[in-house]
Tab-separated table of C-alpha atoms in Angstrom:
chain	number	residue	atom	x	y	z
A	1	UNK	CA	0.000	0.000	0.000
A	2	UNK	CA	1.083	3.329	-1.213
A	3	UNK	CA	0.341	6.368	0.967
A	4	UNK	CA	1.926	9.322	0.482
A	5	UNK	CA	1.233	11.846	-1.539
A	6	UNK	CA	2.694	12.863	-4.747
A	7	UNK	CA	3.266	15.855	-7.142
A	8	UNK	CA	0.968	16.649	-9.727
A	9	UNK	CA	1.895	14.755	-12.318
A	10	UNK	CA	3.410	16.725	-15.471
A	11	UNK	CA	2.467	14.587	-17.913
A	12	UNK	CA	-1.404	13.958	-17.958
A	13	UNK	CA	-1.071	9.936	-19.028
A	14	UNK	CA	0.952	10.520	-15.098
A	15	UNK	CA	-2.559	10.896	-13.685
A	16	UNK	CA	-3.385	7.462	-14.338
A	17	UNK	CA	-0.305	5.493	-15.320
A	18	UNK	CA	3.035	5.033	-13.738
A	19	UNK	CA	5.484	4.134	-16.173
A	20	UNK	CA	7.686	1.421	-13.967
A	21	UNK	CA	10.623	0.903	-16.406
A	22	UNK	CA	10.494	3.089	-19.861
A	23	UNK	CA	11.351	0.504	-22.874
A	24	UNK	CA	10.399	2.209	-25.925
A	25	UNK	CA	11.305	-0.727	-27.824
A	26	UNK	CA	9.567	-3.432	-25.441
A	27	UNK	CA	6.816	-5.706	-27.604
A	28	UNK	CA	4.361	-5.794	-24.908
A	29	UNK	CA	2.922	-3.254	-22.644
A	30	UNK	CA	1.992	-4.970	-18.821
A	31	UNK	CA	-0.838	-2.406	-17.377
A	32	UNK	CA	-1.063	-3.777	-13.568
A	33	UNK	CA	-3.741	-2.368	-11.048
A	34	UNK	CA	-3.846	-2.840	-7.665
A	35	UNK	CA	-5.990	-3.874	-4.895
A	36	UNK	CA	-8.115	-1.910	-3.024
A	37	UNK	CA	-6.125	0.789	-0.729
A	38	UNK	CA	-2.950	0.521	-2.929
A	39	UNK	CA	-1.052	2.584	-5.333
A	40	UNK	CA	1.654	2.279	-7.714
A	41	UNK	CA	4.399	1.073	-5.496
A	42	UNK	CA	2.490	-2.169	-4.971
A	43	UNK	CA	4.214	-2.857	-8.200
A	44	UNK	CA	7.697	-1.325	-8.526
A	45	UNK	CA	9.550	-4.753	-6.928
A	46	UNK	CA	8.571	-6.418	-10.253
A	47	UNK	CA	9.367	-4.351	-12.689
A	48	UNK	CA	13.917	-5.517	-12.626
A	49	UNK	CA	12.559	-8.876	-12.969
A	50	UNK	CA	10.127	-8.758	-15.958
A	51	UNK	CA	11.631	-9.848	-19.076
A	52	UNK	CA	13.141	-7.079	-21.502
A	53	UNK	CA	10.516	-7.407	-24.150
A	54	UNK	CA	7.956	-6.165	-21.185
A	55	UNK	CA	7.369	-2.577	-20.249
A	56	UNK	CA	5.796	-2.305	-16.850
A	57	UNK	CA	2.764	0.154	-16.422
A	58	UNK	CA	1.122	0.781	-13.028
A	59	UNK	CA	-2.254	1.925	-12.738
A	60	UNK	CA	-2.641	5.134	-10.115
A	61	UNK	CA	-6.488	4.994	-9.235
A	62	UNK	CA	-8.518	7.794	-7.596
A	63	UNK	CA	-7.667	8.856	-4.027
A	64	UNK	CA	-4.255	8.136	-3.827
A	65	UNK	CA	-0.507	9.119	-4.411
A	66	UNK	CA	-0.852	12.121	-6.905
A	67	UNK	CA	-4.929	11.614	-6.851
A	68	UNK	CA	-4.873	11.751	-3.444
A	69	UNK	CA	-7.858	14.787	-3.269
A	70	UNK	CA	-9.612	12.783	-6.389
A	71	UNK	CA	-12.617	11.184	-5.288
A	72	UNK	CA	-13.089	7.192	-5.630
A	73	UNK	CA	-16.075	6.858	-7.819
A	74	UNK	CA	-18.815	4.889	-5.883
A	75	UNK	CA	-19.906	2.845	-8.750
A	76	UNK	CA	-17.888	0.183	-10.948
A	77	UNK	CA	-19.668	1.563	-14.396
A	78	UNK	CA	-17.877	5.248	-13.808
A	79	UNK	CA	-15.002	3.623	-12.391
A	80	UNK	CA	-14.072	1.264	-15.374
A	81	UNK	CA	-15.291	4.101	-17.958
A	82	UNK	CA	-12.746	6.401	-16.707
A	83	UNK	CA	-10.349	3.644	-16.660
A	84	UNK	CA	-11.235	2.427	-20.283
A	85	UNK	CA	-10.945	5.619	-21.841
A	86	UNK	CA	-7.346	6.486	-20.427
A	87	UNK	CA	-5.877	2.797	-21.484
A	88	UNK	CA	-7.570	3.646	-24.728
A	89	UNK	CA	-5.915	7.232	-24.540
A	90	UNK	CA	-2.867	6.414	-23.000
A	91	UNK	CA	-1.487	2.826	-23.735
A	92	UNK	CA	-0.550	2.275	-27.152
A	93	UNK	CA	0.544	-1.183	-28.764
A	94	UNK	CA	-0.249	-4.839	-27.823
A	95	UNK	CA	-0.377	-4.917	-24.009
A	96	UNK	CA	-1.802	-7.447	-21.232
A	97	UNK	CA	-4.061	-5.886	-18.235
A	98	UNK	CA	-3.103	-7.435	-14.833
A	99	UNK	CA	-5.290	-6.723	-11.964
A	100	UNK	CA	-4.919	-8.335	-8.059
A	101	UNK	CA	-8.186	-8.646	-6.325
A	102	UNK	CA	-10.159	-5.359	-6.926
A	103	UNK	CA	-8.048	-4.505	-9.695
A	104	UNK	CA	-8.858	-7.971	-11.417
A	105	UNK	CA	-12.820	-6.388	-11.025
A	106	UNK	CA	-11.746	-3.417	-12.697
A	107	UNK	CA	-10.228	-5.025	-15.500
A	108	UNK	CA	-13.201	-7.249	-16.153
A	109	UNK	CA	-15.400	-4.618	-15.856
A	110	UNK	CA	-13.226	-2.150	-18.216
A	111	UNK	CA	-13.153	-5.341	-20.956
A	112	UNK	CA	-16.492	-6.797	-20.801
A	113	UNK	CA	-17.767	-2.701	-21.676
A	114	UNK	CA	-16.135	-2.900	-24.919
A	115	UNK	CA	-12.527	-1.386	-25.995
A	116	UNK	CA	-10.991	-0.129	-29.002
A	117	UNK	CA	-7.881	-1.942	-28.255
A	118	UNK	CA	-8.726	-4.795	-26.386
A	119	UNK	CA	-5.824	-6.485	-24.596
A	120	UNK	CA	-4.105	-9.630	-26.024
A	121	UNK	CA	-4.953	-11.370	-22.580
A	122	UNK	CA	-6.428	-10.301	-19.470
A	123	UNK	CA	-4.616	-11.545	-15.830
A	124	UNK	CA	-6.709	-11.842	-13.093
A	125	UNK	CA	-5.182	-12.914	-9.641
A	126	UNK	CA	-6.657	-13.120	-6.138
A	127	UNK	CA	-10.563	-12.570	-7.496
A	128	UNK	CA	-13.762	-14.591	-7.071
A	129	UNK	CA	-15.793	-14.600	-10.622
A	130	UNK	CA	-18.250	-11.904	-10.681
A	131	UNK	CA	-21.518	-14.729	-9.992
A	132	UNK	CA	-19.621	-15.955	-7.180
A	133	UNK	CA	-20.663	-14.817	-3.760
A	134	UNK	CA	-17.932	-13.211	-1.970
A	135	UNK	CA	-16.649	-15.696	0.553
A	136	UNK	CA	-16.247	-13.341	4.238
A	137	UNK	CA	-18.752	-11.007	5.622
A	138	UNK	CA	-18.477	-7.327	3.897
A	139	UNK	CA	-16.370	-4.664	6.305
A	140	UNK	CA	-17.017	-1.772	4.551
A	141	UNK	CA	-19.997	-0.101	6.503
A	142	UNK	CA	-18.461	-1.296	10.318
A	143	UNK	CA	-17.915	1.120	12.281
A	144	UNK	CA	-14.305	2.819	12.752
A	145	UNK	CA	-12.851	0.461	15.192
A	146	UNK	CA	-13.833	-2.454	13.571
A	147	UNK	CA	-13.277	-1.437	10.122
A	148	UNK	CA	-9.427	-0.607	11.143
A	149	UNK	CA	-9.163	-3.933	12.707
A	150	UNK	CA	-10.056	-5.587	9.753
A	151	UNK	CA	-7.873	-3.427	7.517
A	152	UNK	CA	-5.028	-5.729	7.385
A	153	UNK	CA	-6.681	-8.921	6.520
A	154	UNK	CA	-8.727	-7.312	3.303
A	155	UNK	CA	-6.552	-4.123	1.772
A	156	UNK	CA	-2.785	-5.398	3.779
A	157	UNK	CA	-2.831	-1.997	5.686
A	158	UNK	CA	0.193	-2.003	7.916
A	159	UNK	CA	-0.305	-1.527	11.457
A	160	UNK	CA	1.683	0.971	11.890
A	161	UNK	CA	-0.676	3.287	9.516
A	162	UNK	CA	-3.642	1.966	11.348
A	163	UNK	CA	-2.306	3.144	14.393
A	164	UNK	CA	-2.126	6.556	13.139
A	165	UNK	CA	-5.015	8.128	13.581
A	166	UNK	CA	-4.045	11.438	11.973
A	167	UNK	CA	-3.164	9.553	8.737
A	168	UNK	CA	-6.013	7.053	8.965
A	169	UNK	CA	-8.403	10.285	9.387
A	170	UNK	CA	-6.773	11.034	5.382
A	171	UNK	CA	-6.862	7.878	4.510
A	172	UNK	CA	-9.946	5.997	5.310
A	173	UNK	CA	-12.788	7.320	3.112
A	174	UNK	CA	-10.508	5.902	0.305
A	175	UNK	CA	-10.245	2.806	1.709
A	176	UNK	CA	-13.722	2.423	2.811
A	177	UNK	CA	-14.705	3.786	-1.155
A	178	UNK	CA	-12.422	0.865	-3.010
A	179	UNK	CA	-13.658	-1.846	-0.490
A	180	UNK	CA	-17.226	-1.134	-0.465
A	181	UNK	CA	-16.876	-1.351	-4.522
A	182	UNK	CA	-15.344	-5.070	-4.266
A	183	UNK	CA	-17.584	-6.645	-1.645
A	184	UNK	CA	-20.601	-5.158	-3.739
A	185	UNK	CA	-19.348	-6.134	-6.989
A	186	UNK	CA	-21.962	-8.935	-8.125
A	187	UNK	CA	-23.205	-10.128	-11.584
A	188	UNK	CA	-25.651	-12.830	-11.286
A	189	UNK	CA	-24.749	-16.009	-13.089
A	190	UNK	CA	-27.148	-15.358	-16.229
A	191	UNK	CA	-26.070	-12.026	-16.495
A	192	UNK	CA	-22.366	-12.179	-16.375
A	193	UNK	CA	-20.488	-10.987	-19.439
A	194	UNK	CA	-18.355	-13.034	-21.083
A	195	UNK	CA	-14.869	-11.948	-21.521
A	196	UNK	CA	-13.815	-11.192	-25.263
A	197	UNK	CA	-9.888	-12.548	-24.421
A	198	UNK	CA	-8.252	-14.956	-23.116
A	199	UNK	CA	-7.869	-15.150	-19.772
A	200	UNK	CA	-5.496	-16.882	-17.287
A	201	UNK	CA	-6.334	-16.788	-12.844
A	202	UNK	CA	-3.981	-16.997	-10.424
A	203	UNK	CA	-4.976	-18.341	-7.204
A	204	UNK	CA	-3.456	-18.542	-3.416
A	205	UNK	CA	-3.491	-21.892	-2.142
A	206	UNK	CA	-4.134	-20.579	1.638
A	207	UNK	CA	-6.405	-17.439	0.124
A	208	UNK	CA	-9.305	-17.143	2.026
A	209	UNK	CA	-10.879	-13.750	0.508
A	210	UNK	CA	-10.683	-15.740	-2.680
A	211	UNK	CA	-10.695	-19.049	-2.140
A	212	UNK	CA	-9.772	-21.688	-5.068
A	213	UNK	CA	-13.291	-22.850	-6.842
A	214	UNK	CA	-14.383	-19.122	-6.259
A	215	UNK	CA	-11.276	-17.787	-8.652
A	216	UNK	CA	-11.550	-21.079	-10.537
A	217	UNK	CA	-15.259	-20.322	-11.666
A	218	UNK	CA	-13.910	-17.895	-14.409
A	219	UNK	CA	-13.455	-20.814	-16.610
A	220	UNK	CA	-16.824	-20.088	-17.599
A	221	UNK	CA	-16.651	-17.099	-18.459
A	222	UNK	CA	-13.439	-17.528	-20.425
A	223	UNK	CA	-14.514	-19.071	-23.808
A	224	UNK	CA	-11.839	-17.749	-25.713
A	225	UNK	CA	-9.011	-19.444	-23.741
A	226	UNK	CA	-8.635	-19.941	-20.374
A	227	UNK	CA	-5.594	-20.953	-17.757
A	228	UNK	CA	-4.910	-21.850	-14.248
A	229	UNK	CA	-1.636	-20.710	-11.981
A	230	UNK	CA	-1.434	-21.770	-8.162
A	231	UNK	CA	1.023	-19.870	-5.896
A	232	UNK	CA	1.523	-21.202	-2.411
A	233	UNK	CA	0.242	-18.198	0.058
A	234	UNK	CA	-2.647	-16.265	1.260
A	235	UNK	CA	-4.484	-13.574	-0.249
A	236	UNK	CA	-1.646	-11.498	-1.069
A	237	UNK	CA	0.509	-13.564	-2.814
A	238	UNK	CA	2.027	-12.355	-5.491
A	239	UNK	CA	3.801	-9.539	-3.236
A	240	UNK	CA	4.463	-12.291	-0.288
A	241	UNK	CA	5.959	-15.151	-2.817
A	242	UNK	CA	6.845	-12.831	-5.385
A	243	UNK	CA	9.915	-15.087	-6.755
A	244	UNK	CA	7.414	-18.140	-7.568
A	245	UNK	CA	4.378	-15.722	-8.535
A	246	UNK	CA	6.770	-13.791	-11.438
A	247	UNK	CA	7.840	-16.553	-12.273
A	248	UNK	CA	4.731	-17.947	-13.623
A	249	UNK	CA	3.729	-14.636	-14.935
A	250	UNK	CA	6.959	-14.781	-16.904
A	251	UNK	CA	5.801	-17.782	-18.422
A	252	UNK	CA	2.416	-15.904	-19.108
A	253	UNK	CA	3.860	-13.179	-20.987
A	254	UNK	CA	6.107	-15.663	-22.824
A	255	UNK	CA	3.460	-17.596	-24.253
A	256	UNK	CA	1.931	-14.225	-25.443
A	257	UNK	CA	4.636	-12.992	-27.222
A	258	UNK	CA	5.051	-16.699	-29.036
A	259	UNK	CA	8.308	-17.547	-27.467
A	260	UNK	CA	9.051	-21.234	-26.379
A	261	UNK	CA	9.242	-21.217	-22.657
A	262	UNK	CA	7.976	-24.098	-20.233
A	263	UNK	CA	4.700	-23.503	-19.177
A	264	UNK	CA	4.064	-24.448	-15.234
A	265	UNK	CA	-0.026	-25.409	-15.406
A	266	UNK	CA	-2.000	-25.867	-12.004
């Protein structure tokens, strides 16, 4: 979780997009967004360890970093409209959308409303499907002390922000904005879009916000390809095994830019 604020960002693709690693020559553009309550740095560790061919792109969402005084919108259709048009604005080329848990719901919800551009593939890690019940009891309406005290568990808030009440005073309506967005986020089964790309999960074996048959039930809505990747860990995985998670994302983004790497299949 990112929480300090930034400056104003000079170039306006800044206000949503954090460019991790420049490579003007890469083949493949990797647009990651984050989980509720975080912000660009969620995704800076990665970026040395993606292949060469990769450029790393880090979505900056409302109400944080720079944004920090922009409200979260409190519904997902303006939320993944403003998102849509910026990647359509913004990212240019061939390029893969990664989201972890509320960022997976944003890029679902950005693809299944129709782009210009759609991605080649879409990644979505740490996310129930959209017609699967969500698998804990919502947080987002407790009250303060209990909402803090579950802070850690659902958006990895460190304790020693949540012990700061001057910067939790800042920092809360945000948080209480993205995670009332991803334990309403619901499409019943009959109604749930299908998603125009491919699209491969990645699921914690010990992740109890989204367990394994809840993240596995995209399969169905994944009739243009679909694939499977297990990393040992909890709910926030791919920062906490981050070694074995890039790895199989490195294998992802080989096998979308046609080269001959092993795949690892769960």
């Amino acid at each position: 979780m990112n929480i300090r604020a930034e400056r104003p960002p000079r170039n306006p693709s800044e206000r949503w997009f954090h460019h991790l690693a420049p490579r003007p020559a890469a083949r493949l553009v990797l647009v990651c967004v984050p989980h509720a309550g975080a912000g660009t740095a969620a995704f800076g560790p990665w970026a040395d360890a993606l292949p060469s061919e990769v450029e790393p792109v880090a979505v900056r969402l409302p109400g944080r970093e720079s944004r920090l005084r922009d409200p979260v919108p409190s519904d997902w259709p303006t939320l993944a409209q403003e998102f849509s048009h910026a990647l359509e604005r913004w990212i240019t080329g061939p390029y893969l959308l990664f989201g972890h848990s509320m960022g997976a719901m944003l890029v679902y919800e950005a693809v299944v409303r129709g782009l210009a551009r759609p991605p080649v593939r879409v990644l979505l890690s740490g996310c129930r499907a959209p017609h699967v019940p969500r698998a804990l009891p919502a947080i987002h309406d407790l009250p303060t002390e209990g909402f803090r005290a579950e802070l850690g568990r659902l958006a990895g808030t460190p304790g020693a922000v949540i012990a700061d009440a001057r910067l939790m005073a800042l920092l809360e309506p945000m948080l209480r904005a993205d995670i009332r967005l991803a334990e309403t986020w619901s499409r019943p089964a009959d109604a749930a879009d299908i998603l125009p790309v491919p699209a491969t999960v990645f699921v914690g074996t010990d992740d109890t916000v989204a367990p394994s048959a809840a993240v596995s039930a995209w399969r169905s809505l994944a009739p243009h390809g679909f694939r499977r990747r297990q990393v040992r860990g909890g709910h926030f995985f791919p920062y906490e095994r981050t070694s074995e998670f890039l790895g199989l994302l490195d294998d992802e983004i080989a096998l979308c830019l046609g080269t001959s790497r092993r795949s690892h299949r769960s």
